[in-house]
Amino acid sequence: MEIKGIIFDLDGVICSTDEYHYQAWKKMADHEGIYFDRKINERLRGVSRAASLEIILEKADRQYSDEEKLEMMTKKNDLYKEFLSSMTERDVSSEVSDTLNALRAKGLKLAIGSSSQNTKLILSRIGLLDFFDGISDGTIISQSKPNPEVFIKAAGILQLRNENCFVVEDAEAGIDAAVAGGFHSIGIGSASSYDKAEYKINSFKEIIDLV
Ligand code: G6P
Ligand code: MG
């Protein structure tokens, strides 16, 4: 295994925006009277906004029109962006920023691979917009995780072969995408006990020991 680059998921890996996604969907679901809890929320990790809504609507007691679905997604995203508006550089832990700098010092190319259309907004709020060598996000893909498109595009931007990259993910859908694309994978957080993850870590700094 020769690792030359690392592709990081954003929400739940670089920063804790996964919690904001949950809070925003929860508020939207409560407003609609649809049952939603943290266990269901685990299935939303890594999947697109539209696919997330379809998972939430499995518990709805009626059908929703495309127009209503669009309204619900807009409402959720507005709530989500309210949370994002209070984010600052302090929302990146010193462990994450020290590790990113150490990995760069080792000569590795670093990219973001996120299904989120809010990726650049978040990176700019946390002061990392200009840090990465590549950003592949929800605005440039047609299929979200577990499809590997977002990671394949990230590797392309880094000009590296998939098998020379690690993908760091907190989502099972993200690990599935990494495996489907022929990447090496590291599961952290919610994916740290996922059997399909090639490496499983409990703490971000452990990445340094794997390269
Ligand atoms: C990430 C998150 C998902 C989210 C998706 C789309 O992959 O893990 O939970 O649904 O991005 O995010 P967006 O910000 O575009 O709604
Ligand atoms: Mg994630």
XYZ file of N, CA and C and ligand atoms in Angstrom:
650
model
N 0.846 -1.206 0.000
C 0.000 0.000 0.000
C 0.876 1.248 0.000
N 0.653 2.104 -1.017
C 1.423 3.350 -1.082
C 0.434 4.526 -1.063
N 0.379 5.201 0.076
C -0.576 6.300 0.223
C 0.089 7.641 -0.102
N -0.501 8.348 -1.090
C 0.031 9.653 -1.490
C -0.943 10.788 -1.190
N -2.185 10.429 -0.932
C -3.187 11.464 -0.660
C -4.273 10.968 0.278
N -4.945 11.912 0.923
C -6.038 11.568 1.830
C -7.262 12.414 1.482
N -8.397 11.736 1.331
C -9.659 12.422 1.039
C -10.529 12.337 2.296
N -10.861 13.500 2.834
C -11.628 13.555 4.082
C -13.084 13.883 3.800
N -13.977 13.120 4.421
C -15.363 13.553 4.493
C -15.367 14.803 5.383
N -16.404 15.615 5.271
C -16.437 16.861 6.045
C -17.296 16.732 7.320
N -18.611 16.552 7.110
C -19.553 16.524 8.245
C -19.291 15.307 9.138
N -18.889 15.544 10.377
C -18.650 14.434 11.297
C -17.232 13.898 11.256
N -16.382 14.494 10.391
C -14.968 14.081 10.340
C -14.068 15.288 10.637
N -14.211 16.341 9.826
C -13.409 17.553 10.043
C -14.070 18.441 11.113
N -15.400 18.476 11.109
C -16.130 19.274 12.111
C -17.450 18.577 12.446
N -18.120 19.081 13.480
C -19.286 18.363 14.016
C -20.618 18.827 13.415
N -20.605 19.193 12.154
C -21.825 19.634 11.483
C -22.852 18.507 11.346
N -22.424 17.255 11.556
C -23.389 16.146 11.546
C -24.482 16.369 12.601
N -24.113 16.959 13.737
C -25.107 17.243 14.782
C -26.091 18.320 14.315
N -25.612 19.312 13.590
C -26.500 20.363 13.065
C -27.468 19.797 12.023
N -26.960 18.859 11.188
C -27.867 18.203 10.233
C -29.004 17.536 11.012
N -28.638 16.815 12.085
C -29.656 16.111 12.877
C -30.665 17.103 13.469
N -30.149 18.164 14.103
C -31.043 19.129 14.757
C -32.005 19.755 13.746
N -31.496 20.086 12.576
C -32.334 20.743 11.563
C -33.404 19.773 11.022
N -33.006 18.531 10.719
C -33.999 17.548 10.253
C -35.017 17.253 11.348
N -34.558 17.199 12.600
C -35.451 16.888 13.719
C -36.535 17.957 13.842
N -36.138 19.212 13.722
C -37.090 20.315 13.825
C -38.110 20.247 12.677
N -37.594 19.958 11.482
C -38.472 19.861 10.314
C -39.460 18.690 10.501
N -38.946 17.540 10.947
C -39.791 16.353 11.122
C -40.835 16.579 12.224
N -40.418 17.165 13.348
C -41.354 17.455 14.443
C -42.472 18.368 13.949
N -42.105 19.376 13.174
C -43.082 20.331 12.645
C -44.121 19.614 11.776
N -43.672 18.601 11.041
C -44.571 17.847 10.155
C -45.271 16.694 10.878
N -44.885 16.467 12.148
C -45.468 15.344 12.889
C -44.961 13.990 12.409
N -43.712 13.952 11.910
C -43.131 12.692 11.429
C -42.123 12.195 12.467
N -42.243 10.921 12.860
C -41.314 10.381 13.851
C -39.895 10.335 13.282
N -38.936 10.841 14.073
C -37.529 10.844 13.640
C -36.654 10.785 14.884
N -35.669 9.929 14.895
C -34.777 9.860 16.059
C -33.321 9.669 15.606
N -32.418 9.591 16.578
C -30.978 9.510 16.259
C -30.603 8.210 15.543
N -31.376 7.158 15.815
C -31.076 5.888 15.147
C -31.360 6.024 13.641
N -32.502 6.616 13.307
C -32.820 6.840 11.879
C -31.780 7.791 11.291
N -31.387 8.780 12.090
C -30.401 9.775 11.616
C -29.092 9.140 11.159
N -28.717 8.016 11.773
C -27.464 7.342 11.363
C -27.488 6.989 9.879
N -28.678 6.703 9.358
C -28.802 6.330 7.935
C -28.650 7.532 7.007
N -28.716 8.743 7.570
C -28.604 9.941 6.730
C -27.151 10.356 6.506
N -26.240 9.782 7.301
C -24.827 10.162 7.168
C -24.333 9.868 5.756
N -23.787 10.883 5.123
C -23.156 10.699 3.814
C -24.098 10.748 2.626
N -25.406 10.626 2.864
C -26.330 10.608 1.722
C -26.867 12.010 1.448
N -27.280 12.230 0.216
C -27.688 13.582 -0.207
C -28.913 14.077 0.558
N -29.164 15.367 0.410
C -30.314 15.994 1.077
C -31.621 15.313 0.636
N -31.768 15.099 -0.656
C -33.009 14.501 -1.182
C -33.162 13.059 -0.694
N -32.069 12.297 -0.697
C -32.130 10.901 -0.228
C -32.410 10.866 1.270
N -31.873 11.850 2.011
C -32.136 11.934 3.459
C -33.629 12.125 3.711
N -34.234 13.034 2.947
C -35.670 13.300 3.130
C -36.491 12.038 2.853
N -36.117 11.287 1.814
C -36.863 10.052 1.499
C -36.796 9.067 2.669
N -35.635 8.989 3.322
C -35.499 8.085 4.484
C -36.414 8.560 5.616
N -36.449 9.875 5.865
C -37.311 10.426 6.922
C -38.789 10.164 6.600
N -39.145 10.292 5.330
C -40.553 10.134 4.929
C -41.049 8.690 4.999
N -40.130 7.723 5.211
C -40.569 6.331 5.407
C -41.518 6.240 6.601
N -41.382 7.177 7.569
C -42.228 7.155 8.780
C -43.458 8.055 8.653
N -43.615 8.707 7.517
C -44.756 9.621 7.339
C -46.028 8.825 7.082
N -47.173 9.385 7.506
C -48.403 8.628 7.295
C -49.174 9.082 6.058
N -48.530 9.901 5.229
C -49.146 10.241 3.936
C -48.065 10.476 2.896
N -48.495 10.576 1.657
C -47.560 10.865 0.559
C -47.319 12.369 0.499
N -46.140 12.758 0.106
C -45.818 14.176 -0.071
C -45.536 14.430 -1.551
N -46.026 15.560 -2.057
C -45.799 15.907 -3.468
C -44.363 16.390 -3.645
N -43.907 16.423 -4.900
C -42.546 16.909 -5.167
C -42.373 18.341 -4.681
N -43.437 19.134 -4.837
C -43.381 20.533 -4.392
C -43.220 20.614 -2.869
N -43.977 19.778 -2.154
C -43.866 19.759 -0.691
C -42.471 19.295 -0.253
N -41.935 18.307 -0.992
C -40.593 17.793 -0.645
C -39.553 18.892 -0.813
N -39.706 19.649 -1.884
C -38.775 20.747 -2.130
C -38.862 21.784 -1.002
N -40.085 22.074 -0.589
C -40.297 23.022 0.521
C -39.640 22.518 1.803
N -39.790 21.214 2.074
C -39.218 20.640 3.297
C -37.681 20.690 3.266
N -37.119 20.412 2.091
C -35.648 20.455 1.968
C -35.128 21.889 2.127
N -35.894 22.837 1.573
C -35.493 24.239 1.697
C -35.562 24.667 3.159
N -36.645 24.262 3.820
C -36.827 24.610 5.223
C -35.691 24.031 6.076
N -35.381 22.744 5.825
C -34.294 22.110 6.582
C -32.981 22.824 6.313
N -32.721 23.137 5.055
C -31.432 23.764 4.740
C -31.328 25.171 5.345
N -32.468 25.894 5.388
C -32.461 27.223 6.020
C -32.125 27.106 7.508
N -32.755 26.118 8.170
C -32.478 25.891 9.600
C -31.005 25.508 9.790
N -30.532 24.621 8.908
C -29.144 24.151 8.986
C -28.173 25.317 8.831
N -28.468 26.189 7.867
C -27.563 27.312 7.627
C -27.558 28.317 8.785
N -28.656 28.352 9.558
C -28.648 29.190 10.768
C -27.580 28.684 11.737
N -27.495 27.347 11.869
C -26.444 26.769 12.730
C -25.059 27.112 12.165
N -24.914 26.970 10.851
C -23.595 27.209 10.231
C -23.133 28.650 10.433
N -24.097 29.566 10.492
C -23.737 30.985 10.563
C -23.000 31.340 11.851
N -23.129 30.487 12.873
C -22.415 30.791 14.120
C -21.082 30.044 14.216
N -20.711 29.308 13.170
C -19.444 28.554 13.220
C -18.243 29.459 12.994
N -17.136 29.102 13.632
C -15.883 29.854 13.473
C -14.720 28.858 13.411
N -13.512 29.388 13.327
C -12.310 28.532 13.330
C -12.232 27.664 14.584
N -12.908 28.105 15.644
C -12.874 27.328 16.892
C -13.660 26.016 16.772
N -14.420 25.863 15.697
C -15.155 24.620 15.498
C -14.307 23.517 14.878
N -13.014 23.799 14.655
C -12.075 22.739 14.260
C -11.213 22.465 15.490
N -11.201 21.225 15.948
C -10.430 20.914 17.156
C -8.938 21.058 16.877
N -8.168 21.288 17.941
C -6.719 21.396 17.751
C -6.163 20.047 17.284
N -6.790 18.959 17.682
C -6.338 17.642 17.207
C -6.484 17.541 15.683
N -7.616 17.982 15.171
C -7.829 17.921 13.715
C -6.849 18.845 13.003
N -6.724 20.082 13.472
C -5.841 20.995 12.731
C -4.376 20.573 12.863
N -3.933 20.113 14.023
C -2.542 19.644 14.169
C -2.282 18.439 13.267
N -3.257 17.532 13.190
C -3.084 16.328 12.369
C -3.028 16.681 10.889
N -3.921 17.579 10.455
C -3.899 17.995 9.042
C -2.539 18.587 8.693
N -2.007 19.428 9.571
C -0.698 20.049 9.304
C 0.417 19.006 9.286
N 0.333 18.028 10.186
C 1.358 16.972 10.230
C 1.313 16.113 8.966
N 0.107 15.832 8.472
C -0.035 15.025 7.256
C 0.507 15.782 6.053
N 0.227 17.074 6.009
C 0.764 17.892 4.911
C 2.288 17.926 4.976
N 2.831 18.055 6.194
C 4.288 18.101 6.367
C 4.941 16.802 5.907
N 4.172 15.722 5.930
C 4.697 14.430 5.447
C 4.664 14.353 3.930
N 4.126 15.391 3.276
C 4.102 15.435 1.813
C 2.847 14.856 1.183
N 1.837 14.577 2.004
C 0.594 14.022 1.453
C -0.279 15.123 0.863
N -0.996 14.775 -0.226
C -1.979 15.705 -0.777
C -3.289 15.471 -0.029
N -3.990 16.563 0.269
C -5.191 16.464 1.106
C -6.405 17.053 0.384
N -7.512 16.316 0.400
C -8.732 16.805 -0.265
C -9.960 16.559 0.606
N -11.025 17.270 0.252
C -12.335 17.037 0.864
C -13.189 16.276 -0.147
N -13.928 15.279 0.345
C -14.896 14.549 -0.483
C -16.209 14.460 0.283
N -17.103 15.422 0.034
C -18.358 15.510 0.796
C -19.562 15.625 -0.129
N -20.660 14.963 0.227
C -21.894 15.066 -0.561
C -22.581 16.415 -0.372
N -22.097 17.207 0.584
C -22.813 18.440 0.946
C -22.630 19.568 -0.057
N -23.755 20.235 -0.341
C -23.709 21.425 -1.186
C -23.288 22.647 -0.372
N -23.197 22.471 0.937
C -22.757 23.565 1.816
C -21.260 23.487 2.135
N -20.542 22.584 1.454
C -19.134 22.336 1.781
C -18.292 23.614 1.831
N -18.356 24.415 0.763
C -17.481 25.598 0.715
C -17.881 26.638 1.753
N -19.184 26.734 2.022
C -19.648 27.655 3.069
C -19.052 27.241 4.424
N -19.112 25.932 4.709
C -18.590 25.434 5.992
C -17.072 25.639 6.063
N -16.361 25.260 4.988
C -14.896 25.401 5.002
C -14.505 26.861 5.187
N -15.292 27.749 4.605
C -14.951 29.158 4.763
C -15.209 29.628 6.189
N -16.286 29.141 6.814
C -16.584 29.543 8.205
C -15.496 29.035 9.159
N -14.972 27.818 8.896
C -13.982 27.255 9.826
C -12.547 27.578 9.405
N -12.401 28.443 8.413
C -11.064 28.927 8.035
C -10.222 27.931 7.254
N -10.869 26.958 6.587
C -10.103 25.943 5.852
C -10.364 25.964 4.343
N -11.013 27.018 3.856
C -11.375 27.041 2.438
C -10.158 26.950 1.526
N -9.057 27.578 1.935
C -7.863 27.576 1.078
C -6.836 26.521 1.495
N -7.175 25.709 2.479
C -6.189 24.756 2.999
C -6.007 23.533 2.101
N -7.091 22.986 1.597
C -7.021 21.691 0.897
C -6.521 21.827 -0.536
N -5.898 20.727 -1.029
C -5.398 20.707 -2.407
C -6.535 20.454 -3.391
N -7.666 20.008 -2.885
C -8.810 19.763 -3.757
C -10.093 19.692 -2.949
N -11.179 20.135 -3.563
C -12.487 20.040 -2.913
C -13.460 19.406 -3.907
N -13.991 18.242 -3.532
C -15.007 17.580 -4.334
C -16.258 17.550 -3.458
N -17.365 18.101 -3.963
C -18.532 18.226 -3.075
C -19.851 18.022 -3.810
N -20.937 18.220 -3.076
C -22.283 17.987 -3.597
C -22.658 18.852 -4.786
N -21.874 19.867 -5.081
C -22.212 20.737 -6.223
C -21.644 20.190 -7.538
N -20.757 19.192 -7.470
C -20.153 18.710 -8.724
C -20.451 17.236 -9.016
N -21.312 16.643 -8.203
C -21.598 15.212 -8.421
C -23.054 14.997 -8.833
N -23.299 13.878 -9.524
C -24.685 13.567 -9.874
C -25.215 12.416 -9.018
N -24.306 11.662 -8.378
C -24.754 10.585 -7.495
C -23.996 10.670 -6.181
N -24.742 10.656 -5.060
C -24.044 10.796 -3.772
C -23.675 9.423 -3.206
N -22.874 9.426 -2.147
C -22.450 8.177 -1.495
C -23.693 7.340 -1.224
N -23.704 6.050 -1.368
C -22.558 5.129 -1.481
C -21.930 5.034 -2.879
N -22.383 5.845 -3.843
C -21.695 5.871 -5.139
C -20.325 6.541 -4.933
N -19.273 6.027 -5.551
C -17.930 6.582 -5.299
C -17.598 7.873 -6.046
N -18.565 8.427 -6.808
C -18.269 9.585 -7.681
C -17.526 10.713 -6.966
N -17.966 11.080 -5.764
C -17.349 12.238 -5.084
C -15.871 11.997 -4.772
N -15.527 10.736 -4.465
C -14.123 10.411 -4.157
C -13.297 10.270 -5.433
N -13.916 9.722 -6.475
C -13.207 9.581 -7.763
C -12.848 10.980 -8.285
N -13.806 11.918 -8.126
C -13.525 13.293 -8.573
C -12.432 13.923 -7.719
N -12.444 13.642 -6.421
C -11.405 14.202 -5.527
C -10.028 13.675 -5.932
N -9.928 12.372 -6.182
C -8.641 11.781 -6.599
C -8.197 12.389 -7.923
N -9.156 12.622 -8.812
C -8.850 13.246 -10.101
C -8.271 14.643 -9.920
N -8.855 15.411 -9.004
C -8.354 16.771 -8.740
C -6.924 16.698 -8.180
N -6.688 15.701 -7.318
C -5.342 15.540 -6.735
C -4.363 14.905 -7.729
N -4.905 14.396 -8.844
C -4.114 13.690 -9.857
C -3.425 12.463 -9.261
N -4.206 11.725 -8.474
C -3.705 10.491 -7.851
C -4.607 9.331 -8.238
N -4.036 8.132 -8.226
C -4.843 6.932 -8.472
C -5.631 6.620 -7.202
N -6.834 6.076 -7.386
C -7.694 5.786 -6.229
C -6.978 4.931 -5.183
N -6.228 3.917 -5.669
C -5.584 2.991 -4.727
C -4.424 3.622 -3.970
N -4.050 4.846 -4.342
C -3.000 5.561 -3.602
C -3.592 6.575 -2.614
N -4.915 6.497 -2.416
C -5.583 7.446 -1.497
C -6.303 6.730 -0.361
N -6.258 7.367 0.801
C -7.113 6.987 1.916
C -8.380 7.826 1.834
N -9.509 7.231 2.202
C -10.743 7.985 2.413
C -11.048 7.883 3.904
N -11.276 9.024 4.552
C -11.600 9.038 5.981
C -13.079 9.388 6.137
N -13.838 8.507 6.751
C -15.294 8.608 6.767
C -15.931 8.269 8.115
N -17.018 8.985 8.452
C -17.811 8.605 9.632
C -19.113 7.911 9.214
N -19.337 7.802 7.898
C -20.605 7.242 7.413
C -20.402 5.861 6.808
N -21.307 4.941 7.097
C -21.227 3.626 6.456
C -21.354 3.790 4.945
N -22.241 4.695 4.498
C -22.404 4.935 3.050
C -21.093 5.443 2.446
N -20.318 6.192 3.235
C -19.037 6.718 2.763
C -17.984 5.630 2.650
N -17.978 4.714 3.616
C -17.045 3.571 3.542
C -17.419 2.688 2.351
N -18.719 2.458 2.157
C -19.169 1.667 0.998
C -18.700 2.329 -0.301
N -18.780 3.657 -0.359
C -18.350 4.396 -1.557
C -16.850 4.228 -1.773
N -16.084 4.308 -0.689
C -14.631 4.160 -0.793
C -14.276 2.765 -1.311
N -14.925 1.756 -0.755
C -14.661 0.378 -1.185
C -15.040 0.213 -2.657
N -16.203 0.753 -3.046
C -16.671 0.633 -4.438
C -15.702 1.297 -5.413
N -15.022 2.359 -4.946
C -14.108 3.088 -5.829
C -12.676 2.562 -5.792
N -12.417 1.539 -4.991
C -11.063 0.983 -4.918
C -10.106 1.824 -4.093
N -10.643 2.585 -3.135
C -9.804 3.388 -2.228
C -9.494 2.581 -0.970
N -8.461 2.977 -0.257
C -8.254 2.450 1.088
C -9.129 3.280 2.019
N -9.713 2.639 3.047
C -10.675 3.381 3.867
C -10.330 3.351 5.348
N -10.683 4.466 6.000
C -10.513 4.603 7.445
C -11.857 5.020 8.029
N -12.381 4.215 8.934
C -13.647 4.537 9.593
C -13.391 5.210 10.926
N -14.109 6.311 11.165
C -13.983 7.056 12.423
C -15.395 7.370 12.913
N -15.547 7.665 14.192
C -16.876 8.013 14.725
C -17.865 6.891 14.484
N -19.003 7.231 13.882
C -20.050 6.232 13.656
C -19.599 5.071 12.781
N -18.551 5.275 11.975
C -18.063 4.184 11.106
C -16.858 3.464 11.716
N -16.533 3.792 12.978
C -15.321 3.204 13.576
C -15.512 1.743 13.945
N -16.761 1.271 13.898
C -16.953 -0.159 14.164
C -17.573 -0.857 12.953
N -17.531 -0.168 11.808
C -18.140 -0.738 10.591
C -17.190 -1.769 9.983
N -17.691 -2.996 9.818
C -16.781 -4.078 9.394
C -16.164 -3.856 8.014
N -16.818 -3.075 7.150
C -16.258 -2.877 5.809
C -15.112 -1.857 5.791
N -14.926 -1.123 6.891
C -13.818 -0.152 6.939
C -12.502 -0.923 7.060
N -11.539 -0.580 6.189
C -10.254 -1.297 6.182
C -9.487 -1.021 7.484
N -9.490 0.224 7.914
C -8.885 0.605 9.195
C -9.967 1.284 10.016
N -9.904 1.089 11.337
C -10.902 1.694 12.219
C -10.154 2.469 13.285
N -10.494 3.743 13.454
C -9.793 4.558 14.453
C -10.804 5.231 15.387
N -10.344 5.524 16.589
C -11.201 6.197 17.563
C -10.882 7.677 17.665
N -9.715 8.055 17.158
C -9.274 9.426 17.318
C -8.564 9.888 16.039
N -8.850 11.121 15.607
C -8.371 11.646 14.321
C -6.853 11.538 14.168
N -6.128 11.762 15.270
C -4.657 11.777 15.171
C -4.062 10.413 14.803
N -4.857 9.341 14.989
C -4.373 8.000 14.636
C -4.089 7.859 13.130
N -4.625 8.785 12.324
C -4.375 8.735 10.872
C -2.863 8.793 10.604
N -2.164 9.581 11.402
C -0.703 9.755 11.199
C 0.021 8.407 11.263
N -0.430 7.523 12.133
C 0.230 6.217 12.279
C -0.060 5.286 11.107
N -1.041 5.635 10.291
C -1.436 4.741 9.183
C -0.764 5.101 7.859
N -0.075 6.258 7.823
C 0.552 6.661 6.536
C 2.069 6.596 6.614
C -23.147 15.072 4.020
C -23.855 14.664 5.292
C -25.276 14.245 4.998
C -25.996 15.320 4.204
C -25.264 15.576 2.904
C -25.896 16.689 2.084
O -22.845 13.928 3.286
O -23.193 13.596 5.928
O -25.940 14.004 6.215
O -27.331 14.943 3.937
O -23.924 15.952 3.206
O -25.708 17.903 2.756
P -26.298 19.298 2.321
O -25.515 20.279 3.151
O -26.066 19.465 0.850
O -27.749 19.272 2.662
Mg -19.872 12.492 7.419
